[in-house]
Coordinates of C-alpha atoms and ligand atoms in Angstrom, one line a residue:
M1283 CA -10.1 27.4 -10.4
N1284 CA -6.9 27.8 -8.5
R1285 CA -5.0 24.6 -8.0
F1286 CA -3.5 23.8 -4.7
N1287 CA -2.4 20.7 -2.7
I1288 CA -4.0 19.1 0.3
A1289 CA -1.9 17.1 2.8
L1290 CA -4.0 14.7 4.9
D1291 CA -2.1 12.8 7.6
G1292 CA -3.0 10.7 10.6
P1293 CA -2.8 7.2 12.1
A1294 CA -4.2 4.0 10.5
G1295 CA -8.0 4.0 10.2
A1296 CA -8.6 7.6 11.0
G1297 CA -10.7 7.8 7.8
K1298 CA -8.0 9.5 5.7
S1299 CA -8.5 7.6 2.5
T1300 CA -12.3 7.9 2.4
V1301 CA -12.1 11.6 3.2
A1302 CA -9.3 12.2 0.7
R1303 CA -11.3 10.4 -2.1
L1304 CA -14.4 12.4 -1.4
V1305 CA -12.6 15.7 -1.1
A1306 CA -10.7 15.0 -4.3
S1307 CA -13.8 14.1 -6.3
S1308 CA -15.6 17.2 -5.0
L1309 CA -12.8 19.5 -6.1
G1310 CA -11.9 17.5 -9.3
F1311 CA -8.4 16.8 -7.8
V1312 CA -6.3 13.7 -8.0
Y1313 CA -6.2 11.5 -4.9
V1314 CA -2.8 9.9 -4.0
D1315 CA -2.8 7.2 -1.4
T1316 CA 0.8 7.0 -0.3
G1317 CA 0.2 4.1 2.2
A1318 CA -0.6 2.0 -0.9
M1319 CA 3.0 2.6 -2.1
Y1320 CA 4.5 1.3 1.1
R1321 CA 2.1 -1.6 0.9
A1322 CA 3.2 -2.3 -2.7
V1323 CA 6.8 -2.5 -1.7
T1324 CA 5.8 -4.8 1.2
W1325 CA 4.0 -7.1 -1.3
K1326 CA 7.0 -7.2 -3.6
V1327 CA 9.4 -8.0 -0.7
L1328 CA 7.1 -10.9 0.4
Q1329 CA 6.8 -12.1 -3.2
L1330 CA 10.6 -12.2 -3.6
G1331 CA 10.9 -14.0 -0.3
L1332 CA 13.1 -11.3 1.2
R1333 CA 13.4 -10.7 4.9
P1334 CA 11.5 -7.4 5.7
D1335 CA 14.3 -6.4 8.1
D1336 CA 17.0 -6.9 5.5
A1337 CA 17.3 -3.1 4.9
E1338 CA 19.8 -3.3 2.0
E1339 CA 17.9 -6.0 0.0
V1340 CA 14.6 -4.3 0.6
A1341 CA 16.0 -1.0 -0.6
R1342 CA 17.4 -2.7 -3.7
A1343 CA 14.1 -4.3 -4.5
T1344 CA 12.4 -0.9 -4.1
R1345 CA 14.8 0.7 -6.5
E1346 CA 14.3 -2.0 -9.1
M1347 CA 10.5 -2.2 -8.9
D1348 CA 8.1 -0.1 -11.0
I1349 CA 5.1 1.2 -8.9
K1350 CA 2.2 2.9 -10.8
L1351 CA -0.9 4.4 -9.4
A1352 CA -4.0 4.6 -11.6
R1353 CA -7.5 5.9 -11.2
S1354 CA -10.6 3.8 -11.8
D1355 CA -14.3 3.6 -10.7
R1356 CA -13.1 1.4 -7.8
G1357 CA -10.7 4.0 -6.6
Q1358 CA -6.9 4.0 -6.8
L1359 CA -5.4 1.0 -8.5
V1360 CA -1.8 -0.1 -7.7
Y1361 CA 0.4 -1.8 -10.2
V1362 CA 3.8 -3.3 -9.5
D1363 CA 5.9 -4.2 -12.6
G1364 CA 2.7 -4.0 -14.7
E1365 CA 0.6 -6.3 -12.4
D1366 CA -2.5 -5.0 -10.7
I1367 CA -2.0 -5.9 -7.0
T1368 CA -4.7 -3.6 -5.6
D1369 CA -6.7 -6.6 -4.1
Y1370 CA -3.7 -8.0 -2.3
I1371 CA -2.2 -5.1 -0.5
R1372 CA -4.6 -4.9 2.5
S1373 CA -4.1 -8.5 3.8
A1374 CA -3.3 -9.2 7.4
E1375 CA 0.2 -10.5 6.2
I1376 CA 1.0 -7.1 4.6
N1377 CA -0.5 -5.2 7.6
K1378 CA 1.9 -7.0 9.8
C1379 CA 5.1 -6.1 7.9
V1380 CA 4.3 -2.7 6.3
S1381 CA 5.4 -0.6 9.3
L1382 CA 8.8 -2.2 9.3
I1383 CA 9.2 -1.6 5.5
A1384 CA 8.0 2.0 6.0
S1385 CA 10.7 2.6 8.7
N1386 CA 13.5 1.8 6.1
P1387 CA 15.1 5.2 5.4
Q1388 CA 16.1 4.2 1.8
V1389 CA 12.6 3.0 1.0
R1390 CA 11.2 6.3 2.3
E1391 CA 13.6 8.4 0.3
L1392 CA 12.7 6.6 -2.9
L1393 CA 8.9 6.8 -2.3
V1394 CA 9.0 10.4 -1.1
D1395 CA 10.7 11.5 -4.3
K1396 CA 7.9 9.8 -6.3
Q1397 CA 5.3 11.4 -4.2
K1398 CA 6.7 14.9 -4.6
A1399 CA 6.8 14.4 -8.4
L1400 CA 3.1 13.3 -8.4
A1401 CA 2.1 16.6 -6.6
E1402 CA 4.3 18.9 -8.8
G1403 CA 1.4 20.0 -10.9
K1404 CA -0.8 20.8 -7.9
G1405 CA -4.5 19.7 -7.6
V1406 CA -3.6 16.7 -5.5
V1407 CA -5.1 15.3 -2.3
M1408 CA -2.4 13.2 -0.7
D1409 CA -2.8 11.1 2.3
G1410 CA -0.2 9.4 4.5
R1411 CA 1.8 10.0 7.7
D1412 CA 4.5 12.5 6.7
I1413 CA 2.8 14.5 3.9
G1414 CA 2.5 17.8 5.8
T1415 CA 5.9 17.4 7.5
K1416 CA 8.1 16.0 4.8
V1417 CA 6.5 15.2 1.4
L1418 CA 4.6 18.5 0.8
P1419 CA 5.7 20.9 3.5
D1420 CA 4.3 23.7 1.4
A1421 CA 0.9 22.2 0.9
E1422 CA -1.7 25.0 1.0
V1423 CA -4.1 22.9 3.2
K1424 CA -2.9 20.5 5.9
V1425 CA -5.1 18.4 8.0
F1426 CA -4.3 15.8 10.7
L1427 CA -7.1 13.3 11.2
T1428 CA -7.3 11.2 14.3
A1429 CA -9.8 9.1 16.2
S1430 CA -9.7 6.6 19.1
A1431 CA -8.0 3.3 18.4
R1432 CA -11.3 1.4 19.0
R1433 CA -13.2 3.6 16.6
R1434 CA -10.5 3.2 13.9
A1435 CA -10.5 -0.6 14.3
E1436 CA -14.3 -0.6 13.9
R1437 CA -14.0 1.4 10.7
R1438 CA -11.3 -0.8 9.3
Y1439 CA -13.5 -3.9 10.2
A1440 CA -16.5 -2.4 8.5
E1441 CA -14.5 -1.5 5.4
A1442 CA -13.0 -5.0 4.9
A1443 CA -14.9 -7.1 2.3
R1444 CA -13.9 -10.3 4.1
P1445 CA -12.4 -9.4 7.4
D1446 CA -9.6 -11.9 8.3
Q1447 CA -9.3 -10.5 11.9
T1448 CA -11.7 -9.7 14.7
I1449 CA -12.2 -6.1 15.8
E1450 CA -10.1 -6.7 18.9
E1451 CA -7.2 -8.1 16.8
M1452 CA -7.5 -5.1 14.4
E1453 CA -7.4 -2.7 17.4
A1454 CA -4.3 -4.4 18.8
E1455 CA -2.6 -4.3 15.4
I1456 CA -3.5 -0.7 14.8
S1457 CA -2.1 0.3 18.2
N1458 CA 1.1 -1.6 17.4
R1459 CA 1.4 0.1 14.0
D1460 CA 0.8 3.5 15.5
R1461 CA 3.5 2.9 18.0
I1462 CA 6.0 1.9 15.3
D1463 CA 5.0 4.7 12.9
S1464 CA 5.2 7.3 15.7
S1465 CA 8.5 6.2 17.1
R1466 CA 10.5 5.5 14.0
E1467 CA 13.6 7.7 13.5
V1468 CA 12.8 8.9 9.9
S1469 CA 9.7 11.0 9.4
P1470 CA 7.7 9.7 12.3
L1471 CA 3.9 10.1 12.3
R1472 CA 3.5 13.6 13.6
K1473 CA 1.1 16.5 13.1
A1474 CA 2.8 19.4 11.2
D1475 CA 2.8 22.6 13.3
D1476 CA 0.6 24.3 10.7
A1477 CA -1.9 21.4 10.2
V1478 CA -5.4 21.6 11.5
L1479 CA -6.3 18.7 13.9
L1480 CA -9.6 17.0 13.4
D1481 CA -10.6 14.3 15.9
T1482 CA -13.2 12.2 14.0
T1483 CA -14.1 9.8 16.8
E1484 CA -17.6 11.3 17.1
M1485 CA -17.9 12.8 13.6
E1486 CA -19.9 11.5 10.7
L1487 CA -18.0 11.1 7.4
A1488 CA -19.9 14.0 5.8
E1489 CA -19.0 16.3 8.6
V1490 CA -15.3 15.5 8.2
V1491 CA -15.5 16.1 4.4
D1492 CA -17.3 19.4 5.0
A1493 CA -14.7 20.5 7.5
V1494 CA -11.9 19.8 5.1
L1495 CA -13.7 21.5 2.2
S1496 CA -14.3 24.5 4.3
L1497 CA -10.5 24.8 5.0
C1498 CA -10.1 24.8 1.2
R1499 CA -12.6 27.5 0.5
S1500 CA -10.1 30.4 0.5
Y1501 CA -8.1 28.7 -2.3
V1502 CA -11.0 27.5 -4.5
Ligands
LIG1020 O1 -2.3 4.3 5.4 P1 -1.9 2.8 5.4 O2 -2.4 2.0 6.5 O3 -2.2 2.2 4.1 O4 -0.3 2.8 5.5 C1 0.5 1.6 5.5 C2 1.7 1.8 6.3 O5 2.6 2.7 5.6 C3 1.6 2.4 7.7 O6 2.2 1.5 8.6 C4 2.3 3.7 7.7 C5 3.1 3.7 6.5 N1 3.1 5.0 5.8 C6 4.1 5.8 6.0 O7 5.0 5.5 6.9 N2 4.1 7.0 5.4 C7 3.2 7.3 4.5 N3 3.2 8.5 3.9 C8 2.1 6.5 4.3 C9 2.1 5.3 5.0

Protein backbone atom coordinates (compact mmCIF):
# COMPACT_ATOMS: atom_id res chain seq x y z
CA MET A 1 0.00 0.00 0.00
CA ASN A 2 1.13 3.53 -0.69
CA ARG A 3 2.07 5.50 2.37
CA PHE A 4 0.92 9.07 2.67
CA ASN A 5 0.21 11.61 5.39
CA ILE A 6 -3.12 12.92 6.64
CA ALA A 7 -3.40 16.34 8.31
CA LEU A 8 -6.47 16.82 10.51
CA ASP A 9 -7.01 20.29 11.93
CA GLY A 10 -9.82 22.08 13.67
CA PRO A 11 -10.91 23.69 16.94
CA ALA A 12 -11.07 21.97 20.35
CA GLY A 13 -13.68 19.21 20.57
CA ALA A 14 -14.42 18.95 16.84
CA GLY A 15 -13.76 15.21 17.11
CA LYS A 16 -10.27 15.28 15.61
CA SER A 17 -8.65 12.81 17.98
CA THR A 18 -11.38 10.16 17.79
CA VAL A 19 -11.59 10.45 14.02
CA ALA A 20 -7.79 10.43 13.66
CA ARG A 21 -7.48 7.31 15.84
CA LEU A 22 -10.12 5.40 13.87
CA VAL A 23 -8.76 6.48 10.48
CA ALA A 24 -5.23 5.51 11.58
CA SER A 25 -6.33 2.09 12.76
CA SER A 26 -8.34 1.47 9.60
CA LEU A 27 -5.31 2.28 7.39
CA GLY A 28 -2.65 0.80 9.72
CA PHE A 29 -1.16 4.29 10.12
CA VAL A 30 0.38 5.92 13.20
CA TYR A 31 -1.73 8.50 15.01
CA VAL A 32 0.07 11.57 16.35
CA ASP A 33 -1.88 13.87 18.69
CA THR A 34 0.08 17.14 18.62
CA GLY A 35 -2.20 18.83 21.17
CA ALA A 36 -0.86 16.30 23.69
CA MET A 37 2.63 17.70 23.11
CA TYR A 38 1.53 21.26 23.97
CA ARG A 39 -0.29 19.80 26.99
CA ALA A 40 2.89 17.97 28.04
CA VAL A 41 4.85 21.22 27.98
CA THR A 42 2.09 22.90 30.01
CA TRP A 43 2.20 20.07 32.58
CA LYS A 44 5.97 20.48 32.96
CA VAL A 45 5.72 24.27 33.25
CA LEU A 46 3.16 23.94 36.06
CA GLN A 47 5.22 21.20 37.76
CA LEU A 48 8.28 23.46 37.73
CA GLY A 49 6.21 26.32 39.14
CA LEU A 50 7.05 28.57 36.17
CA ARG A 51 4.79 31.37 35.06
CA PRO A 52 3.13 30.29 31.78
CA ASP A 53 3.58 33.84 30.45
CA ASP A 54 7.34 33.83 31.10
CA ALA A 55 8.20 33.11 27.45
CA GLU A 56 11.96 32.64 27.93
CA GLU A 57 11.70 30.28 30.93
CA VAL A 58 8.94 28.28 29.25
CA ALA A 59 11.05 27.96 26.09
CA ARG A 60 14.06 26.86 28.16
CA ALA A 61 12.01 24.20 29.96
CA THR A 62 10.69 22.97 26.59
CA ARG A 63 14.23 22.67 25.22
CA GLU A 64 15.35 20.73 28.27
CA MET A 65 12.45 18.31 28.55
CA ASP A 66 12.16 14.99 26.78
CA ILE A 67 8.69 14.31 25.31
CA LYS A 68 7.89 10.85 23.98
CA LEU A 69 4.68 9.57 22.43
CA ALA A 70 3.97 5.84 22.56
CA ARG A 71 1.14 3.66 21.33
CA SER A 72 -0.92 1.41 23.60
CA ASP A 73 -4.34 -0.26 23.77
CA ARG A 74 -5.58 2.87 25.59
CA GLY A 75 -4.46 5.12 22.75
CA GLN A 76 -1.48 7.43 22.65
CA LEU A 77 0.59 7.64 25.84
CA VAL A 78 2.60 10.74 26.67
CA TYR A 79 5.90 10.56 28.58
CA VAL A 80 7.82 13.50 29.94
CA ASP A 81 11.36 12.74 31.11
CA GLY A 82 10.39 9.07 31.34
CA GLU A 83 7.22 9.63 33.39
CA ASP A 84 3.82 8.61 31.97
CA ILE A 85 1.70 11.77 32.33
CA THR A 86 -1.16 10.73 30.01
CA ASP A 87 -3.74 10.83 32.79
CA TYR A 88 -2.82 14.34 33.92
CA ILE A 89 -2.77 16.36 30.71
CA ARG A 90 -6.52 16.88 30.26
CA SER A 91 -7.27 18.55 33.59
CA ALA A 92 -9.12 21.87 33.83
CA GLU A 93 -5.88 23.46 35.11
CA ILE A 94 -4.00 22.43 31.97
CA ASN A 95 -6.95 23.37 29.71
CA LYS A 96 -6.76 26.84 31.19
CA CYS A 97 -3.05 27.45 30.43
CA VAL A 98 -2.36 25.41 27.31
CA SER A 99 -3.38 28.04 24.74
CA LEU A 100 -0.98 30.52 26.28
CA ILE A 101 1.86 27.99 26.14
CA ALA A 102 0.89 27.13 22.52
CA SER A 103 1.15 30.81 21.56
CA ASN A 104 4.84 30.89 22.55
CA PRO A 105 6.76 31.04 19.22
CA GLN A 106 9.83 29.24 20.60
CA VAL A 107 7.72 26.40 22.00
CA ARG A 108 5.99 26.06 18.64
CA GLU A 109 9.25 25.95 16.74
CA LEU A 110 10.62 23.18 18.97
CA LEU A 111 7.45 21.09 18.80
CA VAL A 112 6.87 21.61 15.06
CA ASP A 113 10.39 20.24 14.39
CA LYS A 114 9.57 17.13 16.43
CA GLN A 115 6.25 16.73 14.62
CA LYS A 116 7.83 17.02 11.17
CA ALA A 117 10.36 14.35 12.15
CA LEU A 118 7.58 12.00 13.33
CA ALA A 119 5.89 12.23 9.91
CA GLU A 120 9.04 11.84 7.80
CA GLY A 121 8.45 8.18 7.04
CA LYS A 122 4.82 8.88 5.99
CA GLY A 123 1.88 6.72 7.09
CA VAL A 124 0.88 9.24 9.78
CA VAL A 125 -2.46 10.74 10.77
CA MET A 126 -1.58 13.93 12.64
CA ASP A 127 -4.11 16.13 14.36
CA GLY A 128 -3.71 19.68 15.63
CA ARG A 129 -4.31 23.28 14.60
CA ASP A 130 -1.52 24.03 12.13
CA ILE A 131 -0.80 20.63 10.61
CA GLY A 132 -2.12 21.44 7.12
CA THR A 133 -0.74 24.98 7.11
CA LYS A 134 2.63 24.64 8.82
CA VAL A 135 3.71 21.20 10.06
CA LEU A 136 2.84 19.10 6.98
CA PRO A 137 1.99 21.56 4.20
CA ASP A 138 2.63 18.73 1.70
CA ALA A 139 0.30 16.22 3.37
CA GLU A 140 -1.55 14.29 0.69
CA VAL A 141 -4.90 14.51 2.53
CA LYS A 142 -5.93 17.58 4.53
CA VAL A 143 -9.16 17.88 6.48
CA PHE A 144 -10.47 20.73 8.63
CA LEU A 145 -13.08 19.46 11.10
CA THR A 146 -15.42 21.84 12.83
CA ALA A 147 -18.71 21.85 14.76
CA SER A 148 -20.71 24.34 16.84
CA ALA A 149 -19.14 25.29 20.21
CA ARG A 150 -22.13 23.76 22.06
CA ARG A 151 -21.80 20.44 20.24
CA ARG A 152 -18.06 20.38 20.90
CA ALA A 153 -18.58 21.05 24.61
CA GLU A 154 -21.14 18.23 24.79
CA ARG A 155 -18.65 15.85 23.21
CA ARG A 156 -15.83 16.88 25.54
CA TYR A 157 -18.19 16.42 28.51
CA ALA A 158 -19.21 12.94 27.36
CA GLU A 159 -15.55 11.97 26.81
CA ALA A 160 -14.34 12.99 30.28
CA ALA A 161 -14.14 10.08 32.71
CA ARG A 162 -14.82 12.40 35.66
CA PRO A 163 -15.91 15.78 34.28
CA ASP A 164 -14.59 18.55 36.53
CA GLN A 165 -16.64 21.25 34.75
CA THR A 166 -20.27 21.65 33.64
CA ILE A 167 -21.14 21.65 29.92
CA GLU A 168 -21.67 25.43 30.10
CA GLU A 169 -18.23 25.94 31.66
CA MET A 170 -16.68 23.71 28.99
CA GLU A 171 -18.44 25.65 26.23
CA ALA A 172 -17.18 28.97 27.61
CA GLU A 173 -13.66 27.62 27.94
CA ILE A 174 -13.70 26.09 24.44
CA SER A 175 -14.87 29.40 22.95
CA ASN A 176 -12.14 31.23 24.83
CA ARG A 177 -9.51 28.74 23.63
CA ASP A 178 -10.78 29.06 20.02
CA ARG A 179 -10.39 32.81 20.30
CA ILE A 180 -6.79 32.60 21.56
CA ASP A 181 -5.84 29.83 19.08
CA SER A 182 -7.34 31.68 16.10
CA SER A 183 -5.95 35.09 16.92
CA ARG A 184 -2.38 34.26 17.95
CA GLU A 185 0.38 35.64 15.77
CA VAL A 186 2.27 32.42 15.10
CA SER A 187 0.45 29.71 13.12
CA PRO A 188 -3.10 30.59 14.13
CA LEU A 189 -5.85 28.00 13.84
CA ARG A 190 -6.82 28.30 10.18
CA LYS A 191 -8.07 26.00 7.46
CA ALA A 192 -5.39 25.38 4.82
CA ASP A 193 -6.57 26.57 1.40
CA ASP A 194 -6.37 23.02 0.07
CA ALA A 195 -8.04 21.34 3.10
CA VAL A 196 -11.52 19.85 2.86
CA LEU A 197 -13.94 21.41 5.37
CA LEU A 198 -16.19 18.99 7.30
CA ASP A 199 -18.78 20.46 9.66
CA THR A 200 -19.55 17.58 12.03
CA THR A 201 -22.26 19.29 14.13
CA GLU A 202 -24.94 17.02 12.71
CA MET A 203 -22.73 14.10 11.69
CA GLU A 204 -22.31 10.73 13.42
CA LEU A 205 -18.75 9.65 14.13
CA ALA A 206 -18.91 6.79 11.58
CA GLU A 207 -19.99 9.22 8.86
CA VAL A 208 -17.04 11.50 9.57
CA VAL A 209 -14.59 8.59 9.51
CA ASP A 210 -16.09 7.37 6.21
CA ALA A 211 -15.82 10.85 4.73
CA VAL A 212 -12.10 11.07 5.65
CA LEU A 213 -11.41 7.53 4.40
CA SER A 214 -13.09 8.30 1.10
CA LEU A 215 -10.72 11.27 0.66
CA CYS A 216 -7.85 8.80 1.16
CA ARG A 217 -9.12 6.33 -1.43
CA SER A 218 -7.12 7.68 -4.33
CA TYR A 219 -3.87 7.14 -2.34
CA VAL A 220 -4.60 3.69 -0.84
O1 LIG B 1 -6.18 19.52 20.68
P1 LIG B 1 -5.98 19.92 22.14
O2 LIG B 1 -7.20 20.50 22.76
O3 LIG B 1 -5.39 18.82 22.95
O4 LIG B 1 -4.88 21.08 22.06
C1 LIG B 1 -4.40 21.72 23.21
C2 LIG B 1 -3.97 23.14 22.89
O5 LIG B 1 -2.80 23.13 22.08
C3 LIG B 1 -5.00 23.99 22.17
O6 LIG B 1 -5.21 25.18 22.91
C4 LIG B 1 -4.39 24.36 20.86
C5 LIG B 1 -2.95 24.00 20.97
N1 LIG B 1 -2.45 23.32 19.78
C6 LIG B 1 -1.80 24.08 18.86
O7 LIG B 1 -1.70 25.30 19.02
N2 LIG B 1 -1.25 23.49 17.77
C7 LIG B 1 -1.38 22.17 17.58
N3 LIG B 1 -0.83 21.60 16.49
C8 LIG B 1 -2.08 21.38 18.51
C9 LIG B 1 -2.62 22.00 19.60
